[in-house]
XYZ file of C-alpha atoms in Angstrom:
606
model
C -21.671 29.361 -54.814
C -22.372 33.235 -55.319
C -18.693 34.153 -55.156
C -16.084 33.770 -57.910
C -13.233 31.395 -57.565
C -9.890 32.941 -56.680
C -7.146 32.978 -59.318
C -4.277 30.505 -58.450
C -0.961 32.397 -58.671
C 2.485 31.513 -57.047
C 3.410 33.914 -54.110
C 5.889 33.869 -51.296
C 4.853 34.317 -47.883
C 7.383 37.043 -46.986
C 6.432 38.842 -49.979
C 2.967 38.950 -48.992
C 3.740 40.076 -45.523
C 6.005 42.877 -46.780
C 3.163 44.062 -49.158
C 0.738 44.167 -46.275
C 3.179 45.859 -44.125
C 4.095 48.674 -46.680
C 0.672 49.182 -47.544
C -0.322 50.388 -44.278
C 2.893 51.641 -43.286
C 3.514 49.394 -40.320
C 6.736 50.092 -38.425
C 7.090 46.260 -37.898
C 9.115 44.204 -40.548
C 8.366 40.665 -41.567
C 11.224 39.603 -39.449
C 9.383 40.264 -36.361
C 6.937 37.771 -37.021
C 9.054 35.260 -35.417
C 9.093 31.706 -36.183
C 7.432 28.977 -33.704
C 9.421 29.537 -30.673
C 7.903 27.518 -27.866
C 7.785 29.381 -24.580
C 8.463 32.629 -26.051
C 5.445 34.161 -27.751
C 7.574 37.304 -27.638
C 6.244 40.829 -27.183
C 8.027 41.951 -30.226
C 6.043 39.096 -32.382
C 2.953 39.911 -30.635
C 3.281 43.601 -31.568
C 3.669 42.628 -35.287
C 0.951 40.031 -35.140
C -1.559 42.656 -33.941
C -0.683 45.040 -36.418
C -0.486 42.342 -39.364
C -3.972 40.866 -38.436
C -5.475 44.482 -38.145
C -3.990 45.432 -41.722
C -4.643 41.953 -43.322
C -8.539 41.924 -42.114
C -9.038 45.520 -43.520
C -7.583 44.196 -46.937
C -9.344 40.871 -47.408
C -12.291 40.647 -49.773
C -15.468 39.678 -47.994
C -15.294 36.213 -49.398
C -12.020 35.815 -47.719
C -13.267 37.079 -44.552
C -16.282 34.517 -44.541
C -14.012 31.673 -45.628
C -11.935 32.365 -42.589
C -14.732 31.254 -40.191
C -14.875 27.684 -41.676
C -12.722 24.823 -40.655
C -13.864 21.551 -42.589
C -12.899 18.008 -43.135
C -11.450 17.110 -46.792
C -11.272 13.942 -48.593
C -7.896 12.399 -49.769
C -4.320 11.771 -48.845
C -3.070 14.592 -50.710
C -4.140 18.100 -51.633
C -4.659 17.172 -55.252
C -6.446 13.820 -54.886
C -9.592 13.700 -56.655
C -12.166 11.996 -54.394
C -15.966 11.491 -55.307
C -16.695 12.402 -51.540
C -15.422 15.887 -52.245
C -17.713 16.305 -55.228
C -20.717 15.193 -53.165
C -19.847 17.385 -50.209
C -18.588 20.324 -51.644
C -19.076 20.180 -55.561
C -15.271 20.213 -56.263
C -12.886 17.356 -56.616
C -9.809 18.003 -54.591
C -8.943 19.371 -51.241
C -6.853 22.125 -52.788
C -9.709 23.241 -54.910
C -11.966 23.307 -51.678
C -9.554 25.485 -49.917
C -9.304 27.905 -52.576
C -12.909 28.170 -53.633
C -14.116 28.875 -50.015
C -10.939 30.645 -48.635
C -11.110 28.045 -45.605
C -9.797 29.263 -42.430
C -8.806 25.557 -41.725
C -8.879 21.849 -42.234
C -9.413 18.884 -39.876
C -7.796 15.445 -40.199
C -9.487 12.217 -39.615
C -8.702 8.537 -40.685
C -12.127 8.378 -42.527
C -11.078 11.230 -44.649
C -7.987 9.449 -45.593
C -5.950 12.316 -44.092
C -3.571 10.205 -41.811
C -3.492 6.629 -43.005
C -0.250 6.929 -45.018
C 2.288 7.770 -42.025
C 3.703 10.719 -40.903
C 5.442 11.691 -44.224
C 1.995 11.490 -46.136
C 0.461 13.630 -43.413
C 3.353 16.112 -43.918
C 2.941 16.188 -47.542
C -0.965 16.644 -47.219
C -0.255 19.637 -44.754
C 2.299 21.224 -47.226
C -0.125 20.880 -50.048
C -3.069 22.322 -48.475
C -0.847 25.367 -47.173
C 0.295 25.993 -50.610
C -3.262 25.970 -51.842
C -4.353 28.292 -49.034
C -1.478 30.822 -49.733
C -1.931 30.704 -53.485
C -5.535 31.247 -53.257
C -5.224 34.195 -50.907
C -4.584 37.890 -51.644
C -2.431 38.401 -48.717
C -0.949 34.919 -48.148
C -3.259 33.825 -45.198
C -2.135 30.439 -44.031
C -4.611 27.356 -43.057
C -5.206 25.925 -39.496
C -4.602 22.326 -39.750
C -6.219 20.556 -36.946
C -6.655 17.212 -35.420
C -8.352 15.611 -32.271
C -5.129 13.977 -30.678
C -6.158 13.826 -27.131
C -4.469 10.532 -26.924
C -6.127 7.501 -25.464
C -9.376 6.697 -26.953
C -9.295 9.586 -29.216
C -6.152 9.370 -31.302
C -6.149 10.190 -34.900
C -2.299 9.847 -35.750
C -1.552 6.169 -34.666
C 1.912 4.619 -34.629
C 4.910 5.195 -35.682
C 3.869 8.453 -33.758
C 4.594 8.326 -30.098
C 1.284 7.132 -28.224
C 0.130 8.198 -24.981
C -2.840 6.508 -22.657
C -5.150 9.460 -22.447
C -6.120 12.200 -19.846
C -7.548 10.141 -16.951
C -4.632 7.652 -17.114
C -2.174 10.646 -17.075
C -3.937 12.018 -14.249
C -3.669 8.800 -12.219
C -0.015 9.628 -12.060
C -0.701 12.709 -10.065
C 1.998 14.400 -11.960
C 1.250 17.529 -14.053
C 4.994 17.444 -15.201
C 4.023 13.947 -17.026
C 0.872 15.624 -18.298
C 2.742 18.541 -19.651
C 5.464 16.334 -21.164
C 3.073 13.885 -22.808
C 1.309 17.031 -24.391
C 4.641 18.547 -25.465
C 5.791 15.345 -27.015
C 2.400 14.777 -28.828
C 2.527 18.604 -29.992
C 5.981 18.277 -31.381
C 5.340 15.346 -33.393
C 2.074 16.974 -34.840
C 4.090 20.289 -35.631
C 6.469 17.865 -37.614
C 3.791 16.882 -39.775
C 2.153 20.216 -40.221
C -0.545 20.088 -37.899
C -0.732 23.371 -35.889
C -3.947 22.959 -33.886
C -4.631 20.131 -31.430
C -8.260 20.083 -30.410
C -7.389 19.128 -26.865
C -7.355 19.002 -23.975
C -10.701 17.813 -22.592
C -11.333 20.111 -19.654
C -14.737 18.460 -18.764
C -15.041 17.060 -15.300
C -16.514 13.697 -15.437
C -18.661 13.287 -12.245
C -21.118 11.068 -14.076
C -19.708 7.445 -14.280
C -22.300 6.818 -17.084
C -21.385 9.417 -19.209
C -21.338 7.839 -22.648
C -18.896 10.244 -24.370
C -16.420 11.700 -22.046
C -15.511 9.184 -19.322
C -11.501 8.705 -19.507
C -11.219 11.672 -22.140
C -11.619 13.588 -18.662
C -8.752 14.047 -16.277
C -10.798 13.679 -13.146
C -14.023 13.983 -11.282
C -12.507 16.286 -8.859
C -12.570 20.152 -10.438
C -9.333 21.153 -9.222
C -7.250 18.088 -10.215
C -8.832 18.612 -13.694
C -8.013 22.329 -13.789
C -4.285 21.297 -12.857
C -3.849 18.795 -15.756
C -5.850 20.844 -18.073
C -3.491 24.050 -17.602
C -0.371 21.609 -17.926
C -1.656 20.172 -21.061
C -2.340 23.475 -22.633
C 1.359 24.775 -21.696
C 2.840 21.582 -23.039
C 0.994 22.069 -26.297
C 1.438 25.805 -26.634
C 4.480 26.917 -24.789
C 6.700 23.568 -25.286
C 5.511 22.575 -28.775
C 4.369 25.827 -30.465
C 0.861 24.514 -31.288
C -2.595 25.934 -30.438
C -4.660 24.203 -28.005
C -8.330 23.957 -27.731
C -9.783 23.425 -24.448
C -13.091 21.519 -24.715
C -16.247 21.191 -24.301
C -17.605 24.561 -22.794
C -19.247 25.192 -20.619
C -18.634 21.355 -19.401
C -19.725 18.046 -20.827
C -18.925 15.887 -17.678
C -22.223 15.152 -16.344
C -24.323 13.908 -19.392
C -25.979 10.701 -20.084
C -26.662 11.524 -23.596
C -23.852 11.582 -26.210
C -24.231 15.074 -28.144
C -23.142 13.224 -31.300
C -26.605 11.581 -31.360
C -28.743 13.810 -29.099
C -28.936 16.951 -27.153
C -27.922 16.422 -23.604
C -29.170 18.594 -20.613
C -27.000 19.565 -17.690
C -29.027 20.003 -14.657
C -26.248 21.604 -12.587
C -27.440 24.917 -10.654
C -25.295 27.784 -11.424
C -23.572 27.298 -8.128
C -22.787 23.735 -9.024
C -21.471 24.890 -12.397
C -19.254 27.314 -10.627
C -17.741 24.817 -8.345
C -17.639 21.706 -10.725
C -17.451 22.679 -14.580
C -15.744 26.178 -14.432
C -12.538 25.671 -12.760
C -10.657 23.711 -15.574
C -11.876 26.353 -18.254
C -10.754 29.163 -16.057
C -7.422 27.430 -15.649
C -7.076 26.951 -19.448
C -7.738 30.676 -19.892
C -5.176 31.611 -17.363
C -2.784 29.205 -19.074
C -3.387 31.123 -22.290
C -5.303 28.659 -24.329
C -5.657 29.829 -27.905
C -8.957 28.021 -28.428
C -11.927 26.924 -26.369
C -14.436 24.717 -28.009
C -18.068 24.787 -27.522
C -20.498 22.035 -26.342
C -23.631 20.991 -28.028
C -25.374 21.018 -24.612
C -28.304 22.538 -22.867
C -27.551 24.276 -19.456
C -30.671 25.957 -18.043
C -29.191 27.425 -15.183
C -26.762 29.250 -17.729
C -29.363 29.972 -20.411
C -32.897 29.066 -19.962
C -33.658 29.384 -23.635
C -33.317 25.590 -24.432
C -30.423 26.308 -26.997
C -27.274 24.417 -27.004
C -24.287 26.387 -25.654
C -23.037 26.451 -29.264
C -25.824 28.864 -30.093
C -26.119 30.697 -26.852
C -25.002 34.178 -26.507
C -25.582 34.089 -22.698
C -23.062 31.333 -22.432
C -20.447 32.191 -24.999
C -20.507 36.019 -24.846
C -21.853 36.858 -21.450
C -20.096 34.204 -19.633
C -17.138 33.105 -21.448
C -16.079 36.266 -22.970
C -17.079 38.924 -20.556
C -17.530 37.319 -17.330
C -14.375 34.793 -17.476
C -12.554 37.373 -19.290
C -11.481 34.930 -22.442
C -9.826 36.754 -25.189
C -8.826 33.693 -27.485
C -10.761 32.156 -30.308
C -14.114 30.358 -29.507
C -14.515 27.419 -32.012
C -17.585 25.165 -32.131
C -17.679 21.566 -31.942
C -18.692 19.785 -35.148
C -21.707 21.124 -36.668
C -22.521 17.824 -37.899
C -23.479 16.569 -34.478
C -27.193 15.716 -33.791
C -26.795 18.127 -30.581
C -26.767 21.219 -32.456
C -28.946 20.007 -35.514
C -32.209 19.485 -33.919
C -33.846 23.046 -34.308
C -32.413 24.926 -37.252
C -30.861 24.136 -40.778
C -27.070 24.550 -41.667
C -27.208 28.204 -42.757
C -29.173 29.272 -39.723
C -27.024 27.060 -37.373
C -23.887 28.836 -38.889
C -25.428 32.397 -38.222
C -26.583 31.763 -34.768
C -23.242 30.258 -33.605
C -21.555 33.455 -34.838
C -24.001 35.635 -33.337
C -23.827 33.766 -30.123
C -19.934 34.668 -30.014
C -18.289 31.895 -31.863
C -15.427 32.883 -34.226
C -14.862 29.525 -36.120
C -17.207 26.947 -37.282
C -16.130 23.367 -37.278
C -17.304 20.859 -39.898
C -20.486 22.607 -41.277
C -22.567 19.502 -42.733
C -23.492 21.734 -45.757
C -20.811 24.305 -46.304
C -22.249 25.794 -49.614
C -25.470 26.691 -47.795
C -23.748 27.615 -44.670
C -20.872 29.884 -46.345
C -23.711 31.739 -48.163
C -26.040 32.189 -45.323
C -23.138 33.897 -43.586
C -22.316 36.052 -46.478
C -25.755 37.044 -46.878
C -26.162 37.614 -43.205
C -23.098 40.246 -43.360
C -24.848 41.820 -46.426
C -28.014 42.426 -44.502
C -26.186 43.427 -41.371
C -27.667 40.547 -39.431
C -24.010 39.884 -38.726
C -22.505 43.349 -38.770
C -19.430 43.909 -40.734
C -17.528 45.151 -37.564
C -18.282 41.708 -35.801
C -17.174 39.979 -38.689
C -13.889 41.954 -38.902
C -13.656 41.412 -35.135
C -13.709 37.812 -35.343
C -11.343 37.551 -38.463
C -8.822 39.717 -36.905
C -8.866 37.637 -33.819
C -8.313 34.542 -36.050
C -5.659 36.114 -37.811
C -3.710 37.300 -34.869
C -3.928 33.805 -33.405
C -2.354 32.315 -36.548
C 0.336 34.881 -36.262
C 1.010 34.298 -32.593
C 1.188 30.781 -33.212
C 4.101 31.045 -35.766
C 1.955 29.907 -38.743
C 2.171 33.068 -40.679
C 6.120 32.878 -40.638
C 6.485 29.287 -41.131
C 3.326 27.598 -42.632
C 5.250 24.665 -44.235
C 7.189 21.985 -42.796
C 10.352 20.108 -43.839
C 9.120 16.713 -45.178
C 12.509 15.076 -44.881
C 12.813 15.769 -41.249
C 9.346 14.377 -40.234
C 10.817 10.835 -39.139
C 13.448 12.533 -37.106
C 11.028 13.825 -34.590
C 7.977 11.421 -34.979
C 8.260 8.343 -32.806
C 11.946 9.067 -32.079
C 13.596 6.743 -29.433
C 13.598 9.564 -26.767
C 9.916 10.183 -27.075
C 8.952 6.417 -27.119
C 11.182 5.794 -23.882
C 9.424 8.894 -22.187
C 5.855 7.625 -23.058
C 6.509 4.157 -21.738
C 7.964 5.779 -18.461
C 4.977 7.811 -18.121
C 2.392 4.865 -18.869
C 4.223 2.795 -16.398
C 3.077 5.151 -13.563
C -0.939 5.320 -14.817
C -2.017 1.915 -13.811
C -4.109 1.622 -10.672
C -4.316 -1.382 -8.435
C -7.790 -1.133 -7.060
C -7.993 -4.597 -5.342
C -5.520 -7.220 -4.628
C -7.526 -9.274 -1.933
C -6.378 -12.703 -3.241
C -2.739 -11.512 -3.431
C -2.474 -12.849 -6.931
C -0.303 -9.829 -8.065
C 2.266 -9.617 -9.197
C 2.096 -12.563 -11.309
C 5.167 -15.355 -11.590
C 4.154 -16.231 -15.325
C 7.376 -18.088 -15.994
C 6.235 -21.747 -16.828
C 2.653 -20.966 -15.919
C -0.483 -21.615 -18.217
C -2.021 -18.073 -18.677
C -5.395 -17.520 -20.287
C -5.824 -14.004 -21.714
C -9.565 -13.330 -22.536
C -12.131 -10.606 -22.691
C -12.412 -7.499 -24.857
C -10.457 -6.471 -27.703
C -8.564 -8.647 -30.410
C -5.443 -6.493 -30.722
C -5.223 -6.054 -27.020
C -5.664 -9.534 -25.905
C -3.230 -10.832 -28.603
C -0.564 -8.240 -27.677
C -0.954 -8.870 -23.897
C -0.739 -12.551 -24.628
C 2.556 -11.940 -26.685
C 4.062 -9.949 -23.887
C 3.285 -12.621 -21.252
C 4.629 -15.572 -23.574
C 7.867 -13.445 -24.012
C 8.146 -13.583 -20.163
C 7.992 -17.419 -19.990
C 4.187 -18.151 -19.876
C 2.307 -20.504 -21.889
C -0.256 -18.292 -22.948
C -3.986 -18.935 -24.663
C -5.717 -16.050 -25.869
C -9.448 -16.206 -26.452
C -10.966 -12.867 -27.426
C -14.761 -12.471 -26.445
C -15.639 -9.125 -27.411
C -17.857 -6.235 -26.008
C -20.910 -8.531 -25.789
C -19.826 -11.995 -25.562
C -22.336 -14.452 -26.710
C -22.835 -17.884 -25.018
C -20.533 -19.799 -27.184
C -17.651 -17.294 -26.548
C -18.350 -17.360 -22.872
C -18.344 -21.051 -22.866
C -15.127 -21.296 -24.830
C -13.258 -18.980 -22.501
C -14.682 -20.841 -19.212
C -13.388 -24.273 -20.629
C -10.012 -22.629 -21.376
C -9.940 -21.205 -17.780
C -10.636 -24.743 -16.465
C -7.205 -25.784 -17.850
C -5.298 -22.623 -16.880
C -3.094 -21.749 -13.842
C -4.498 -18.064 -13.895
C -6.882 -15.967 -15.996
C -6.424 -12.396 -17.003
C -9.713 -11.074 -18.183
C -9.878 -7.569 -19.973
C -13.119 -5.666 -19.523
C -14.179 -2.521 -21.604
C -17.210 -0.769 -20.381
C -18.572 -3.646 -18.360
C -20.843 -1.461 -16.576
C -23.112 -1.258 -19.725
C -22.546 -5.003 -20.513
C -24.283 -7.636 -18.776
C -22.580 -10.090 -21.087
C -19.174 -9.017 -19.910
C -20.360 -9.019 -16.396
C -21.612 -12.761 -16.923
C -18.177 -13.810 -18.493
C -16.235 -12.416 -15.295
C -18.896 -14.124 -12.951
C -18.472 -17.583 -14.884
C -14.654 -17.308 -15.049
C -14.416 -16.855 -11.166
C -17.048 -19.804 -10.722
C -14.255 -22.045 -12.181
C -12.025 -21.645 -9.236
C -9.071 -20.688 -11.455
C -7.473 -17.408 -10.155
C -8.769 -14.375 -11.988
C -7.067 -10.953 -12.546
C -9.560 -8.391 -13.916
C -8.278 -5.538 -15.931
C -10.649 -2.562 -16.852
C -8.889 -1.169 -20.066
C -11.183 1.918 -20.419
C -13.552 3.295 -17.550
C -12.290 2.277 -14.111
C -16.100 2.049 -12.977
C -16.442 -1.722 -14.137
C -15.483 -2.939 -10.629
C -18.922 -1.735 -9.299
C -20.664 -4.154 -11.596
C -18.346 -7.183 -10.841
C -19.157 -8.391 -7.160
C -16.976 -11.441 -7.463
C -13.815 -9.507 -8.542
C -10.975 -9.527 -5.807
C -7.907 -8.575 -8.055
C -8.578 -5.706 -10.211
C -6.406 -3.221 -12.137
C -7.548 -0.085 -13.906
C -5.360 1.087 -16.953
C -7.778 3.682 -18.197
C -6.538 2.850 -21.842
C -6.007 0.231 -24.376
C -3.446 2.385 -26.180
C -0.419 0.462 -27.977
C 1.795 1.939 -25.348
C -0.652 0.624 -22.389
C -0.633 -3.005 -23.195
C 2.896 -3.537 -22.946
C 3.114 -1.365 -19.785
C 0.297 -3.568 -18.191
C 2.213 -6.696 -18.886
C 5.107 -5.052 -16.934
C 2.611 -4.317 -14.068
C 1.165 -7.689 -13.891
C 4.369 -9.506 -13.659
C 6.056 -6.976 -11.084
C 8.662 -5.571 -13.337
C 6.924 -2.195 -12.478
C 5.040 -1.709 -9.304
C 1.497 -0.029 -9.738
C 1.509 3.639 -8.473
C -1.489 5.227 -10.086
C -4.200 6.794 -7.844
C -7.911 6.905 -8.894
C -8.769 10.280 -10.617
C -12.399 9.612 -9.873
C -14.577 8.198 -7.174
C -15.990 4.862 -8.048
C -19.573 4.703 -6.811
C -21.856 1.542 -6.169
C -23.807 0.299 -9.044
C -27.148 2.211 -8.783
C -26.357 4.033 -5.658
C -24.195 7.190 -6.681
C -24.195 8.370 -3.082
C -22.175 5.249 -1.877
C -18.455 5.374 -3.002
C -16.816 1.956 -3.226
C -13.326 3.448 -3.862
C -12.524 7.112 -3.186
C -10.535 9.379 -5.548
C -6.825 8.908 -4.568
C -7.318 5.124 -3.888
C -4.428 2.941 -5.201
C -2.643 -0.062 -3.985
C 0.985 -1.277 -4.807
C 3.445 -4.114 -4.191
C-alpha cells in the first residue's frame, strides 16, 4: 500500500453532516437528508443530497475518493472476525480493517465469505459493524454500500428464515407485474432490515438462447417487452417500495450467450438492429423506472464495439451508448472483476483503470485489490484518469448513497430484524405468488391432478432436498411415498433402482434439472416411461427440458426449486391449486430452434 492507514476515531453521523454543511455554507440542514422513505425520494432530500455529495467530494482525500470506487467481498461473520483469507487477499485480518485501510465504497455478501450463514441477526450485526468501521475511518462520515445478489430463485444468498421467492422467470409466468413488484418489495424490505442497501437485481437479460448456461431462469422472458415490464416492476419494488438501490444487469444484454462469462468470454452476434429490438428494451425500462445502478456484462458485442473488448471495458458501450444515447445518469457498476470474461487480456490494475475509463463508476470484486487500488491512484496522479472524472464518479456515488437514505440512516435496529424477516404476512404472500407460477405444459394422459390419498407414489429424479421435501408433502396428503433421488447425472445403478421402484408404484413423479444437457436424465425419464407406470415429469429449473424428452405426455414447469416452490408444486400436483402460469419463453424443438414446440404464452389448467 502507498497510502497511510486512516486514524480510527468515534464520530456521529449528524455531526459529520453538519460539519460538511457548515464548511461550505450549505442552505440545507442535516434534517433534509430524509431517512429511507420508500416511494418518496423527495425533491427537498434530493436538493440536500446534491449539495452534500458535491461538498463531500471536494473535501475527501484522494485515498478516500479512490476507495469509493471499490466494492469487495470480505471474509467473516462479524466486522472484527480475524480470518486468514482476509490476510491472504488483503494483507489485513478483519473486515473492519480492510474497510478502513482502503476506504472502501462497499462490501458484498456471500455464503462462501461467511457473511450470511448465521441468520438474519448475524447479518444485521455484520452490516452495522462494517458501517461503523466506514464512518469511523472517514473524515466526512461516508457510509458503505452493503450489497448482495438476491435475485431469488437460483441466485439467492440469504435463505430461510428470510422469505423466499421462485425467481424471475417463474414470477413472469404469472403475467402479473404486481406480483413481480410485490416480490421485490418484500425481498427488499427484508434485506433492508439486515442492513443490506443494494440488491444486484433484477436480471434484465432477454433469454433468447435456451442453451444459455448462465442466465436461463434468471431472466424474466425471451420476449423483450415482457422482460422490460417485469424489470421495471422489480426496480420499483426494490427502490420505491423498499428503499434499496437496484442494479439492473447485465448490460448490454447477456441473454443470447452459449458461454458462461464466469469461465470464458462470450460473444453476442446480434446486429445493432437486433440489439435494439431484443436487448435494449429492459434496460431502457430500468432507466425510465429510475434504477440507481446498471451492472455491466463481460461480453463482446461487435455490432456495438468492434474492438473485441468486453463491454465492461468498452467506452463505446458504457459511455457513448448507455450514458449518452440512452440517457442513463445513475451508477454504472462492473460485474465481478474476478470472472474470466474480463481477465483474458489485462492484469488487475489495467482492468480497473480501463473499466473506469470506459465509463464505470464502481468496480466490483477486484481479484487483487492492492494492485488495482494503487493502479487507479497512480492513474489519477498521471492524469490518465483526470481528477475531474474521478470527482464526477465519486460525486455520483455519494449522491446515490444519499438519495438511498443511507447517509441519514446507515445503521439498522438489530432487535427488530425478526419482526420483518420471514414474518407471516410475507410468507403467505410468497406462497400465494408462487402458486400462480407453475405452468402445465402437457397433460395428454389426463394424469393431473393426482389423487394421492392411498396411492403408492415414487418421487425420483434431481435434488436430494427437493425430492425429499416433495415426498414429505405428498405423504402428508395421504400418499405412501418412496423417494429415490438420482442426481443431475444418474448412473446405471441409480436409474435401475428408480425403474425397479417405479414398477411397484401407482404413479411416478420425476424431477428434471437441465435435462437438455444431461443424456443420463433423459435416459432416466425414458426408462421410467417404459415401465408402463404413469409418469409426471416436472422441470424444476429451465422449462426447455421437454424438447429433449419425447416420451413425456404429462409435464409441469416450475422454473424453480426454491424452498417456497416445492410445497407449492405439491399443491398443484394434487389439485389444491390449479396451474395458471403461462410460458414466458418459447420452447423450441431440440436441434431445431426455428421450430417452436410450445409458444410463449402457452399454459394448460384444470
